[in-house]
mmCIF file of C-alpha atoms in Angstrom:
data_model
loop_
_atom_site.group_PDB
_atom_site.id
_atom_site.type_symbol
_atom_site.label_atom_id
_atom_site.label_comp_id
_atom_site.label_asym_id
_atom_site.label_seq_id
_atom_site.Cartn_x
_atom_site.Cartn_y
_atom_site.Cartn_z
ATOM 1 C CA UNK H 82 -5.183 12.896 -11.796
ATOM 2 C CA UNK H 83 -5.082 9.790 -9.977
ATOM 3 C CA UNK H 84 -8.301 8.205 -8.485
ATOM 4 C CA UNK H 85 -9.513 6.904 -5.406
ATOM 5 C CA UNK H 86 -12.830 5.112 -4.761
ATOM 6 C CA UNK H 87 -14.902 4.751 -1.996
ATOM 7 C CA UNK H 88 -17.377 1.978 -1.783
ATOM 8 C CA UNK H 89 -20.262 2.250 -0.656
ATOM 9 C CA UNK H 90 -21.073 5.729 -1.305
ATOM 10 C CA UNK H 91 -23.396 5.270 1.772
ATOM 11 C CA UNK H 92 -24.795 3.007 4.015
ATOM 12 C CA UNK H 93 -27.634 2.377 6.679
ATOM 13 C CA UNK H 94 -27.711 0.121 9.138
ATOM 14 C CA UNK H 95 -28.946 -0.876 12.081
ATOM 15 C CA UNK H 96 -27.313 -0.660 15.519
ATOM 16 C CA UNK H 97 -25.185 -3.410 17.194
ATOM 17 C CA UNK H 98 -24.121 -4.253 13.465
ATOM 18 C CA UNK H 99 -20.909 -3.512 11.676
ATOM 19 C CA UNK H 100 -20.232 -1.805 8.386
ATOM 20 C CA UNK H 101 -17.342 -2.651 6.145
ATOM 21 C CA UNK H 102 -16.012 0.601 4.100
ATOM 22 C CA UNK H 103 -13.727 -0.109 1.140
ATOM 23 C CA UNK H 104 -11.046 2.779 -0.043
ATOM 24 C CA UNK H 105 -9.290 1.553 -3.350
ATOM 25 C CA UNK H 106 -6.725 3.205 -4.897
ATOM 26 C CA UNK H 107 -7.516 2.997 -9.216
ATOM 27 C CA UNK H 108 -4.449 3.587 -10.662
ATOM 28 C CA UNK H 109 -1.471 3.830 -8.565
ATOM 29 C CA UNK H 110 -0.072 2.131 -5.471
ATOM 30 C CA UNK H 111 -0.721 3.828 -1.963
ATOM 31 C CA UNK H 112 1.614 2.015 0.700
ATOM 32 C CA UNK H 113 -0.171 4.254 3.326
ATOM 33 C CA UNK H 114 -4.053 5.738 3.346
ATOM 34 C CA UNK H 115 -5.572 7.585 5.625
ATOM 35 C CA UNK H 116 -8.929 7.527 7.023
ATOM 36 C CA UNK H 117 -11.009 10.575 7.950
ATOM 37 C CA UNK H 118 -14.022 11.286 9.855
ATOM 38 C CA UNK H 119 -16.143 14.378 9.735
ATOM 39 C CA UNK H 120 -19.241 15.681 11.061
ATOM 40 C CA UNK H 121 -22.081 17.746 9.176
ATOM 41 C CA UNK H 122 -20.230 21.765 8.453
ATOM 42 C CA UNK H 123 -17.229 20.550 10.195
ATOM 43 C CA UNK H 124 -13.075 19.487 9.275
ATOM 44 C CA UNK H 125 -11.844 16.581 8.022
ATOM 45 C CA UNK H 126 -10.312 14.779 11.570
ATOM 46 C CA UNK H 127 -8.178 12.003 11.071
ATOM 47 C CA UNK H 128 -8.524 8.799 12.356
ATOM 48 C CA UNK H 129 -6.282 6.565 11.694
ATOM 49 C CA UNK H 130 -3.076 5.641 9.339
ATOM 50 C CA UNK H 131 -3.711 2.827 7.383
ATOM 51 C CA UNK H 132 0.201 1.026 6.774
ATOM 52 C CA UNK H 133 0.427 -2.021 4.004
ATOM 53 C CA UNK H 134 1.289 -5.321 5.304
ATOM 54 C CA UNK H 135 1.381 -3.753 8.999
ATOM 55 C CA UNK H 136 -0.891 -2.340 11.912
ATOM 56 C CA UNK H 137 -2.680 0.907 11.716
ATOM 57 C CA UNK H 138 -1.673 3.816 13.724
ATOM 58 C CA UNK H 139 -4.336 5.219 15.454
ATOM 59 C CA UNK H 140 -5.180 9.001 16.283
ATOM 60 C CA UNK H 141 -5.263 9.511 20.066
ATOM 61 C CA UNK H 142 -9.047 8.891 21.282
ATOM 62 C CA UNK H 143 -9.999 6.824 18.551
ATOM 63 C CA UNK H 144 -11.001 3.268 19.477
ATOM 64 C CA UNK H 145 -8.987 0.495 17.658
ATOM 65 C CA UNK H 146 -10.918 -2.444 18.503
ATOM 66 C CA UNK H 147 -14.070 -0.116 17.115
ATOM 67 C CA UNK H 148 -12.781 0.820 14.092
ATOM 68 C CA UNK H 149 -10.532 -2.408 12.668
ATOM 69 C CA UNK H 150 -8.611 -1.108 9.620
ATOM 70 C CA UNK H 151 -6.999 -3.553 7.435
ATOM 71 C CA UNK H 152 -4.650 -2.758 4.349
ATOM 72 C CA UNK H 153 -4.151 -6.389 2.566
ATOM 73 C CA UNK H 154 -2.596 -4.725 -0.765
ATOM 74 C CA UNK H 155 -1.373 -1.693 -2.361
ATOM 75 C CA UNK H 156 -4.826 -0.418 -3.709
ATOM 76 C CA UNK H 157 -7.208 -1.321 -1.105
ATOM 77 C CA UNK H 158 -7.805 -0.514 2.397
ATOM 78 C CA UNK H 159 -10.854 -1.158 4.898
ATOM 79 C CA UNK H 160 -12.479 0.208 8.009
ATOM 80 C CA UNK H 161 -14.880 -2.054 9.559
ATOM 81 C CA UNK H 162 -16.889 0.135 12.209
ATOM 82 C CA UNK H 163 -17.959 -2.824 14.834
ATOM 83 C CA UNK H 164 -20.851 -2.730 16.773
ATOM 84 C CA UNK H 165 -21.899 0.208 15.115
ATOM 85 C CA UNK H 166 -24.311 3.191 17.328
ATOM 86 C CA UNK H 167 -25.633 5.899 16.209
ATOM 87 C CA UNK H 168 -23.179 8.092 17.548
ATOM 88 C CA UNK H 169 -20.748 6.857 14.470
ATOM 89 C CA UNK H 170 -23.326 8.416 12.195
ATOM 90 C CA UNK H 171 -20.941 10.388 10.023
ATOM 91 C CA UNK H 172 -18.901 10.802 6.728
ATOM 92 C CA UNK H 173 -15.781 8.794 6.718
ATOM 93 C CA UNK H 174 -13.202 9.703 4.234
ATOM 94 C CA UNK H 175 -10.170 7.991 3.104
ATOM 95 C CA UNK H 176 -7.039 9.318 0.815
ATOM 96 C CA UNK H 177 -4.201 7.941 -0.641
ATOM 97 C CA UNK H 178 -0.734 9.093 -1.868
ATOM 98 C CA UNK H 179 0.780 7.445 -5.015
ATOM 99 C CA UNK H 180 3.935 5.783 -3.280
ATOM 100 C CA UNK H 181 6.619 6.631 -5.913
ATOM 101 C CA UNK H 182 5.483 10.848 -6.177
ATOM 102 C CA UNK H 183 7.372 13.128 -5.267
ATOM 103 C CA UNK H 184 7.421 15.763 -2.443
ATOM 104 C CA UNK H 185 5.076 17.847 -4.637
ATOM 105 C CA UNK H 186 2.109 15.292 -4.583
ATOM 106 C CA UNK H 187 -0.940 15.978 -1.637
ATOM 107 C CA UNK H 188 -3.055 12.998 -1.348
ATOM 108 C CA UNK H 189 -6.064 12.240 -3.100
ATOM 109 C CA UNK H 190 -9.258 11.982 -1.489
ATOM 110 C CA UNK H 191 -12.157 9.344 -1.822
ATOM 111 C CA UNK H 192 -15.783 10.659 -2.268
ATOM 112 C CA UNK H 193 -16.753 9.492 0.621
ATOM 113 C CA UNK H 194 -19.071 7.156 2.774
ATOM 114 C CA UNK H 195 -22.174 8.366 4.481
ATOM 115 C CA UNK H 196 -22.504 5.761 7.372
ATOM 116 C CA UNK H 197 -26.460 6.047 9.378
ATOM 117 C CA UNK H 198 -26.539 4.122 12.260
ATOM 118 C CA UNK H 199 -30.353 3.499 13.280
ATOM 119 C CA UNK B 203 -5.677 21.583 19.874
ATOM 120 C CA UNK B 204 -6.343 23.301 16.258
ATOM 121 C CA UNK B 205 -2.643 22.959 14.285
ATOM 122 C CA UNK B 206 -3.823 24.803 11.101
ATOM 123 C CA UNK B 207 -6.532 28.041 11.920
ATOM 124 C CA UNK B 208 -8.767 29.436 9.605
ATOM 125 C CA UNK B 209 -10.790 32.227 8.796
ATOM 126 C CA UNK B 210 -13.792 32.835 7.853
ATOM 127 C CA UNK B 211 -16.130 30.239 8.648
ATOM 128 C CA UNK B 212 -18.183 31.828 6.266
ATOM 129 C CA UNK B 213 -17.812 33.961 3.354
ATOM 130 C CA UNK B 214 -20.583 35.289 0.659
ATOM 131 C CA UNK B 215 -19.580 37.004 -2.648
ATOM 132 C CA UNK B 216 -20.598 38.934 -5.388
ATOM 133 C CA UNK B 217 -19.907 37.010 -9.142
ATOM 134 C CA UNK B 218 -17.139 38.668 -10.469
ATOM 135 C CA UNK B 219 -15.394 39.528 -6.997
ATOM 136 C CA UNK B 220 -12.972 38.242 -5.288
ATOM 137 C CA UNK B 221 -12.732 35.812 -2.392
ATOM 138 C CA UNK B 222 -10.080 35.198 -0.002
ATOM 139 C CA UNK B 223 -9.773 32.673 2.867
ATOM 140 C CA UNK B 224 -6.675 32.756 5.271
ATOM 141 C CA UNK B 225 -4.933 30.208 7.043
ATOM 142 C CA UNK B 226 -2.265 30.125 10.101
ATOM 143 C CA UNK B 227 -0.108 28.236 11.305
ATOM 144 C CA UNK B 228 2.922 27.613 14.452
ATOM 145 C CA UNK B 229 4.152 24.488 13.395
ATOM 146 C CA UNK B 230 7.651 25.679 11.786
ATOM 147 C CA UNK B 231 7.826 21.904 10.686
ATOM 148 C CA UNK B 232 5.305 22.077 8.184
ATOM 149 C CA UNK B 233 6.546 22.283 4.681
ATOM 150 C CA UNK B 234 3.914 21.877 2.576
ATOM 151 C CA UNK B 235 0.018 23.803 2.071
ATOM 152 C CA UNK B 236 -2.458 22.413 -0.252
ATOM 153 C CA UNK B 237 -5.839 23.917 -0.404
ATOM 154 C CA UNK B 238 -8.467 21.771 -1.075
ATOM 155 C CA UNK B 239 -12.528 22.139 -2.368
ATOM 156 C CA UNK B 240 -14.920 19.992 -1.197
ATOM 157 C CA UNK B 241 -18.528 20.030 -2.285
ATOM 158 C CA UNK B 242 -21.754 18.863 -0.274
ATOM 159 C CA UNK B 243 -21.835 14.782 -0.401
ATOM 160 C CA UNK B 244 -18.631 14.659 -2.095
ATOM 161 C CA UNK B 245 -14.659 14.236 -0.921
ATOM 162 C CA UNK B 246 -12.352 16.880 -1.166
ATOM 163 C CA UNK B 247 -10.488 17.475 -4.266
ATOM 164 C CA UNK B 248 -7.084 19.283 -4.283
ATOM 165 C CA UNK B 249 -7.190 22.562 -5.750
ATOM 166 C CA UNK B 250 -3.650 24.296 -5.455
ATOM 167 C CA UNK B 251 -0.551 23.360 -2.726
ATOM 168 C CA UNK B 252 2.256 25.892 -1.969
ATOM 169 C CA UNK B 253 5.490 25.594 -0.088
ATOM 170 C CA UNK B 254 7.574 27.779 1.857
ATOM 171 C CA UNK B 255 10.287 28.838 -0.141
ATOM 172 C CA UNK B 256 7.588 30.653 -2.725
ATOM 173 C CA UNK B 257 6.030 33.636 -1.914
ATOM 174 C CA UNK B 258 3.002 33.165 -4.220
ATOM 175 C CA UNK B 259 1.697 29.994 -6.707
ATOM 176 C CA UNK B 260 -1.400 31.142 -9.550
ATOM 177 C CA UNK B 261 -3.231 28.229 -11.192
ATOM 178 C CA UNK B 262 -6.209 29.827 -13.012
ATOM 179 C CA UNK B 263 -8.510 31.723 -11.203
ATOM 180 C CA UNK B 264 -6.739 30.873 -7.915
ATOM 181 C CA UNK B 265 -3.936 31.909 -6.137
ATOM 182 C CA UNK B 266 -1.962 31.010 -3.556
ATOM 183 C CA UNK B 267 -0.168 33.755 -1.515
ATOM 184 C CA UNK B 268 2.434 32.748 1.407
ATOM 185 C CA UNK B 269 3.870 34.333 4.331
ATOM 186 C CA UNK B 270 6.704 32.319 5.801
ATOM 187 C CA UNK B 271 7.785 34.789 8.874
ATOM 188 C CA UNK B 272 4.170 35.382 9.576
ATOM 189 C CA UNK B 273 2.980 31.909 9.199
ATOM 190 C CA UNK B 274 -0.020 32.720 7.400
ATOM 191 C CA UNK B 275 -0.725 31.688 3.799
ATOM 192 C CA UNK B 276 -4.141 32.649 1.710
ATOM 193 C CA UNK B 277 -6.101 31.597 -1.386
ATOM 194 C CA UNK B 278 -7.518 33.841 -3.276
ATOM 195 C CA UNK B 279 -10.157 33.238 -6.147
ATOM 196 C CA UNK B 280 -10.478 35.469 -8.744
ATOM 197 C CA UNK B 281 -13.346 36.391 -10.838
ATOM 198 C CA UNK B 282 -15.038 33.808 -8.276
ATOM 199 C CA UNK B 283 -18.463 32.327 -9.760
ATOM 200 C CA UNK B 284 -21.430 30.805 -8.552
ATOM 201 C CA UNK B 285 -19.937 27.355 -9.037
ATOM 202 C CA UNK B 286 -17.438 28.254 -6.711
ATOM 203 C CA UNK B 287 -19.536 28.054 -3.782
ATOM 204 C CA UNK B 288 -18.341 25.297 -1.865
ATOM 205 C CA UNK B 289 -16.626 24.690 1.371
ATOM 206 C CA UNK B 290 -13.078 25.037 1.266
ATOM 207 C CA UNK B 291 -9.775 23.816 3.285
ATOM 208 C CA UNK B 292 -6.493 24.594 3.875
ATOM 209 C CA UNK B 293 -4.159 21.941 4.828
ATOM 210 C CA UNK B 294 -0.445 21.585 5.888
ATOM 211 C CA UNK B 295 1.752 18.548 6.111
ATOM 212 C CA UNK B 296 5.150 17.896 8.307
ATOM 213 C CA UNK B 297 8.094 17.045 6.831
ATOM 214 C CA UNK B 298 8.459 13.633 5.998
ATOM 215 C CA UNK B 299 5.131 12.648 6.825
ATOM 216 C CA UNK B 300 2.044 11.977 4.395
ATOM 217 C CA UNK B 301 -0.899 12.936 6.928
ATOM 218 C CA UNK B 302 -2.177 16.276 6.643
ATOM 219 C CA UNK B 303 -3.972 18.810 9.315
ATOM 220 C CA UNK B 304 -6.922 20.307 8.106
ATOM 221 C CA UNK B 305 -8.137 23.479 8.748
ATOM 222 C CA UNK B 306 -11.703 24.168 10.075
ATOM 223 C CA UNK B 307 -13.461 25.493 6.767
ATOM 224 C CA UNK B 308 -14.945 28.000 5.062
ATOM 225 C CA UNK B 309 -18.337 28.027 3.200
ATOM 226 C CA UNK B 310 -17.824 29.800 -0.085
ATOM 227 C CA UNK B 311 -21.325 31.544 -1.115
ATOM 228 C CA UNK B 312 -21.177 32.925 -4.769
ATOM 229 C CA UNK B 313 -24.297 35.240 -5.835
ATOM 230 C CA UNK B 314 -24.935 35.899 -8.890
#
């Protein structure tokens, strides 16, 4: 099945600074990710839509100048958490759909990034 | 507001038996139900999808029954087995659109 990456796998840092996540799709295209949050024993809430070549659409009540997403190509997308606190202390998930499947395809998940803010 | 609601939050089973996890739904718009299984640490991974105009989807040891009038669709694991135990989701997706609404969980014991 197709693959998605997440890079890092997890990160610590402390607070006021900002953390760059990387979601890659391997081997197909994705002309839209998505990026999830979720809290210890809790769903998978999405943040944002990550569009190539244009803005991301944001979930209502998620900050957009907080959490800057950027999709430069096909196969990678970022979320830069700014100013990070530790109240963003949480597992941020991204997935991708190849862009040429078909109605039958679900997207495929990255394993995730464990973000710590001290 | 919760778009996709599921039950149990918790479920413990015997090796061998079965488990089953339901979902619900209003949104007549949604036209397509993957489950997916996510262990601790990890991302989810898709297990099985469904869509409305089957009744019931089998891949394995899992099965995926549907209820389009009642808007309630279930997985079922047979056989299940202690490396089962996981935290599972059911999903559901609009028409046209990619994103998908999760449901809230449910943490899959298997004793052996």
């Amino acid at each position: 099945g197709a693959v998605v990456s997440q890079h890092p796998s997890w990160v610590i840092c402390k607070s006021g600074t900002s953390v760059k996540i990387e979601c890659r799709s391997l081997d197909f295209q994705a002309t839209t990710m998505f990026w999830y949050r979720q809290f210890p024993k809790q769903s998978l809430m999405l943040m944002a839509t990550s569009n190539e070549g244009s803005k991301a659409t944001y979930e209502q009540g998620v900050e957009k100048d907080k959490f800057l997403i950027n999709h430069a190509s096909l196969t990678l997308s970022t979320l830069t958490v700014t100013s990070a606190h530790p109240e963003d202390s949480s597992f941020y998930i991204c997935s991708a759909k190849p862009g040429a499947s078909g109605r039958e395809t679900a997207p495929y998940f990255g394993p995730g990034t464990r973000l710590t803010v001290l | 507001q919760q778009q996709v609601k599921q039950s149990p939050q918790s479920l413990i089973v015997q090796k061998g038996g079965i488990s089953i996890i339901n979902c619900a739904y209003e949104n007549t718009a949604f036209d397509y139900f993957p489950w997916y299984q996510q262990f601790p640490g990890k991302g989810p991974a898709l297990l099985i999808a469904i869509r409305p105009d089957v009744s019931e989807k089998k891949e394995g040891r899992f099965t995926i029954s549907f209820n389009k009038s009642a808007k309630q669709f279930s997985l079922h694991i047979m056989d299940s087995q202690p490396g089962d135990s996981a935290t599972y989701f059911c999903a559901a997706r609009r028409t046209g659109a990619n994103n998908l609404f999760f449901g809230t969980g449910t943490r899959l014991t298997v004793i052996p």
